[in-house]
Amino acid sequence: MSDERQRNLELQRLLLPASLPPIGCTEAAAAYAAHNDDLRVGGDWYDLVDRADDQVVAIVGDVVGHGLTQIGVMGQLRAASNALARVSADPLDLLTGLDAFAKDLPGARGTTMVVVMLDGSTTGRIASAGHPPLLRVTPDGEVSLIEEGRRPPIGVVGTATKATFDVAIDDVLLMFTDGLVERRDRSIDDRMAELGAFVHEHVTEPCSTIAELVMDEFADQPDDDVAVLVLRPRNHRSEEYRLQQRIQPTASVRVA
């Protein structure tokens, strides 16, 4: 590994969450793999926010390009989106706020993101700025791609409306950057179908296991950086929830 790559990876690790917050009603795990080319360490990131009003906000993003500049842009966008996640009423509001922030940040235009908000009900909220769709897998084997809430990437003019999707206890929600499914010799549709079938095979496993297995199977030799965030609603928000042992989610950082 070159010194330049090592420095970039160390900076990237510092800008990604060292761990995910403990959220009793939502199990979660994350994983990251960097491209093995010295010049292609990029700006993929993930984040998870447990708000005081019991909203859980999950974010996955991908800055255009690779290199030290993109890593710096990623760090600023991650900090801004984390702050906006604590006050935004809806995922679309978060992305709109980030549009304004990105106007003064060279290199931010074209960033793709997906934002999911869960509140313990059977309705999740979602907004996607040019990002791959959310994958939902139910315990009984239903696999679906959540395409609602799509709008242009960050900093690109376009229209969007607020969107929701159905979610239930023990569903698995997989958020990821495009490096997980994009390959030069395969169609994205085929890769997405394979990803859904693979998660279905392991839907009862802990989120940390699913994240590791997905990375092993789909990000062994990525053509791009890969970030993955796996969520599983465990119970509804309630007074009983507040008395329960809190589940400690796990985050892992892997270098391909």
Coordinates of C-alpha atoms in Angstrom, one line a residue:
M1 CA 0.0 0.0 0.0
S2 CA 1.4 3.4 -1.0
D3 CA 1.9 6.2 1.6
E4 CA -0.6 8.3 -0.3
R5 CA -3.3 5.6 -0.1
Q6 CA -2.6 5.0 3.5
R7 CA -3.0 8.7 4.4
N8 CA -6.2 8.9 2.4
L9 CA -7.6 5.8 4.1
E10 CA -6.7 7.1 7.5
L11 CA -8.4 10.4 6.8
Q12 CA -11.5 8.6 5.5
R13 CA -11.7 6.5 8.6
L14 CA -11.6 9.5 10.8
L15 CA -14.5 11.1 8.8
L16 CA -16.7 8.0 9.0
P17 CA -18.6 7.1 12.2
A18 CA -16.4 5.1 14.5
S19 CA -19.5 3.3 15.7
L20 CA -23.3 3.7 15.4
P21 CA -25.5 5.0 18.2
P22 CA -27.3 2.4 20.3
I23 CA -31.0 2.5 19.2
G24 CA -33.2 0.0 21.1
C25 CA -36.0 0.0 18.5
T26 CA -33.7 -0.4 15.5
E27 CA -30.9 -2.9 15.0
A28 CA -28.2 -1.5 12.6
A29 CA -24.8 -2.2 11.2
A30 CA -22.6 -0.6 8.6
A31 CA -19.6 -1.6 6.5
Y32 CA -17.2 0.2 4.1
A33 CA -14.7 -1.1 1.5
A34 CA -12.3 1.1 -0.4
H35 CA -11.3 0.6 -4.1
N36 CA -7.9 -1.0 -4.3
D37 CA -6.5 1.6 -6.7
D38 CA -4.3 4.3 -5.0
L39 CA -6.1 7.1 -6.9
R40 CA -9.6 5.9 -6.4
V41 CA -10.2 6.2 -2.7
G42 CA -13.5 8.2 -2.7
G43 CA -16.2 9.9 -0.8
D44 CA -18.8 7.3 0.1
W45 CA -20.3 7.6 3.6
Y46 CA -23.0 6.4 6.0
D47 CA -24.5 7.9 9.1
L48 CA -27.2 7.1 11.7
V49 CA -28.9 9.6 14.0
D50 CA -31.2 8.8 16.9
R51 CA -33.2 12.0 17.6
A52 CA -34.6 13.2 20.8
D53 CA -38.1 13.0 19.3
D54 CA -37.7 9.3 18.7
Q55 CA -37.0 9.7 14.9
V56 CA -34.3 7.5 13.6
V57 CA -32.5 9.0 10.5
A58 CA -30.3 6.8 8.3
I59 CA -28.1 8.4 5.6
V60 CA -25.9 6.9 2.8
G61 CA -24.1 9.2 0.4
D62 CA -21.6 9.2 -2.5
V63 CA -19.5 12.2 -3.6
V64 CA -18.6 12.3 -7.3
G65 CA -15.0 11.4 -8.1
H66 CA -12.0 10.1 -6.0
G67 CA -9.1 11.4 -4.1
L68 CA -8.2 13.6 -1.2
T69 CA -10.5 16.5 -2.3
Q70 CA -13.5 14.2 -2.5
I71 CA -12.7 12.8 0.9
G72 CA -12.8 16.4 2.3
V73 CA -16.1 17.1 0.6
M74 CA -17.5 13.9 2.0
G75 CA -16.5 15.0 5.5
Q76 CA -18.2 18.4 5.2
L77 CA -21.4 16.9 3.7
R78 CA -21.6 14.2 6.3
A79 CA -21.3 16.8 9.1
A80 CA -23.9 19.0 7.5
S81 CA -26.3 16.2 6.8
N82 CA -25.9 14.9 10.4
A83 CA -26.8 18.4 11.7
L84 CA -29.8 18.7 9.4
A85 CA -30.9 15.2 10.3
R86 CA -31.5 16.4 13.9
V87 CA -33.9 19.2 12.9
S88 CA -35.4 18.3 9.5
A89 CA -39.1 17.2 9.6
D90 CA -38.7 15.0 6.5
P91 CA -35.9 13.5 4.4
L92 CA -36.7 15.8 1.5
D93 CA -36.3 18.8 3.8
L94 CA -32.8 17.5 4.7
L95 CA -31.8 17.2 1.1
T96 CA -33.1 20.6 0.3
G97 CA -31.1 22.1 3.2
L98 CA -28.0 20.3 1.9
D99 CA -28.6 21.8 -1.6
A100 CA -28.2 25.2 0.0
F101 CA -25.0 24.1 1.9
A102 CA -23.5 22.6 -1.2
K103 CA -23.7 25.8 -3.2
D104 CA -20.7 27.1 -1.4
L105 CA -18.8 23.8 -1.3
P106 CA -16.8 23.1 -4.5
G107 CA -17.0 19.4 -5.5
A108 CA -20.3 18.8 -3.8
R109 CA -22.5 19.2 -6.9
G110 CA -23.7 15.8 -8.2
T111 CA -23.4 14.0 -4.9
T112 CA -26.0 11.2 -4.5
M113 CA -27.7 10.4 -1.3
V114 CA -30.6 8.4 0.2
V115 CA -32.2 9.4 3.5
V116 CA -34.6 7.3 5.5
M117 CA -36.6 8.3 8.6
L118 CA -38.2 5.7 10.9
D119 CA -40.4 6.6 13.8
G120 CA -41.5 3.1 15.0
S121 CA -44.7 3.1 12.9
T122 CA -45.4 1.0 9.8
T123 CA -44.6 4.0 7.6
G124 CA -41.1 5.0 6.8
R125 CA -40.2 8.3 5.0
I126 CA -37.6 8.5 2.2
A127 CA -35.9 10.8 -0.2
S128 CA -33.3 9.9 -2.7
A129 CA -31.0 12.3 -4.6
G130 CA -30.0 10.3 -7.6
H131 CA -29.0 7.4 -5.4
P132 CA -29.5 3.6 -5.8
P133 CA -32.9 2.5 -4.4
L134 CA -33.5 1.2 -0.9
L135 CA -33.8 -2.6 -0.8
R136 CA -36.5 -4.0 1.6
V137 CA -36.6 -7.7 2.4
T138 CA -39.4 -9.0 4.7
P139 CA -39.0 -12.0 7.0
D140 CA -41.4 -14.0 4.8
G141 CA -39.3 -13.4 1.7
E142 CA -40.8 -10.5 -0.1
V143 CA -38.1 -8.5 -1.9
S144 CA -38.8 -4.9 -3.1
L145 CA -36.9 -1.9 -4.3
I146 CA -38.2 1.4 -2.8
E147 CA -38.1 3.8 -5.8
E148 CA -40.3 6.5 -4.2
G149 CA -39.0 9.9 -3.3
R150 CA -36.5 10.3 -6.1
R151 CA -35.1 13.7 -7.1
P152 CA -31.9 14.9 -8.8
P153 CA -28.5 14.7 -7.1
I154 CA -27.3 17.4 -4.6
G155 CA -27.0 20.8 -6.2
V156 CA -28.9 19.9 -9.4
V157 CA -32.1 21.7 -10.1
G158 CA -35.2 19.6 -10.2
T159 CA -38.6 18.8 -8.6
A160 CA -39.5 16.3 -5.9
T161 CA -42.3 15.4 -3.5
K162 CA -42.3 13.9 -0.1
A163 CA -42.6 10.1 -0.1
T164 CA -43.3 7.2 2.2
F165 CA -43.0 3.4 2.1
D166 CA -44.3 0.5 4.1
V167 CA -42.1 -1.0 6.8
A168 CA -42.7 -3.7 9.5
I169 CA -41.0 -5.1 12.5
D170 CA -38.1 -7.4 11.5
D171 CA -37.9 -6.2 7.9
V172 CA -34.4 -5.7 6.6
L173 CA -33.6 -2.4 4.9
L174 CA -30.4 -2.2 2.9
M175 CA -28.9 1.1 1.9
F176 CA -25.8 1.2 -0.2
T177 CA -23.7 3.1 -2.7
D178 CA -23.5 2.2 -6.4
G179 CA -20.1 0.5 -6.1
L180 CA -21.9 -2.5 -4.6
V181 CA -23.8 -3.3 -7.7
E182 CA -22.0 -1.6 -10.6
R183 CA -19.7 -3.9 -12.6
R184 CA -18.4 -3.3 -16.2
D185 CA -19.4 -6.8 -17.3
R186 CA -22.8 -7.0 -15.6
S187 CA -26.1 -5.2 -15.8
I188 CA -27.3 -3.3 -12.7
D189 CA -30.7 -5.0 -12.9
D190 CA -29.1 -8.4 -12.7
R191 CA -26.9 -7.4 -9.8
M192 CA -29.8 -5.8 -7.9
A193 CA -31.8 -9.0 -8.4
E194 CA -28.9 -11.1 -7.1
L195 CA -28.5 -8.7 -4.1
G196 CA -32.1 -9.0 -3.2
A197 CA -32.0 -12.8 -3.4
F198 CA -28.9 -13.0 -1.3
V199 CA -30.2 -10.8 1.5
H200 CA -33.4 -12.9 1.4
E201 CA -31.2 -16.0 2.1
H202 CA -29.8 -14.4 5.2
V203 CA -32.8 -12.3 6.3
T204 CA -32.9 -13.8 9.8
E205 CA -29.2 -13.1 10.5
P206 CA -28.1 -10.2 12.7
C207 CA -27.6 -6.9 10.8
S208 CA -23.8 -7.1 11.4
T209 CA -23.7 -10.5 9.8
I210 CA -25.8 -9.4 6.8
A211 CA -23.5 -6.4 6.3
E212 CA -20.4 -8.6 6.4
L213 CA -21.8 -11.3 4.1
V214 CA -23.0 -8.7 1.6
M215 CA -19.5 -7.2 1.4
D216 CA -17.9 -10.5 1.1
E217 CA -20.2 -11.5 -1.7
F218 CA -20.6 -8.3 -3.7
A219 CA -17.6 -6.1 -2.8
D220 CA -14.8 -8.5 -3.0
Q221 CA -13.1 -6.6 -5.9
P222 CA -15.2 -3.4 -6.2
D223 CA -14.7 -1.1 -9.2
D224 CA -15.5 1.8 -6.8
D225 CA -15.8 2.4 -3.0
V226 CA -18.7 0.8 -1.3
A227 CA -20.7 1.8 1.8
V228 CA -23.5 -0.3 3.2
L229 CA -26.0 0.4 6.0
V230 CA -28.3 -2.4 7.2
L231 CA -31.4 -1.6 9.4
R232 CA -34.0 -3.8 11.0
P233 CA -36.9 -2.3 13.1
R234 CA -37.1 -4.4 16.2
N235 CA -40.1 -2.9 18.1
H236 CA -42.3 0.1 18.2
R237 CA -41.5 3.1 20.3
S238 CA -43.2 2.8 23.7
E239 CA -42.7 3.2 27.4
E240 CA -41.7 -0.5 27.5
Y241 CA -39.1 0.3 24.9
R242 CA -37.5 2.8 27.2
L243 CA -37.1 0.3 29.9
Q244 CA -35.6 -2.4 27.7
Q245 CA -31.9 -3.3 27.3
R246 CA -30.7 -1.1 24.5
I247 CA -29.3 -3.0 21.5
Q248 CA -25.8 -1.9 20.6
P249 CA -25.5 -1.7 16.8
T250 CA -22.1 -2.3 15.2
A251 CA -20.2 -0.5 12.5
S252 CA -17.2 -2.0 10.6
V253 CA -14.7 -0.4 8.2
R254 CA -13.1 -2.7 5.7
V255 CA -10.5 -2.1 3.1
A256 CA -10.8 -4.1 -0.2

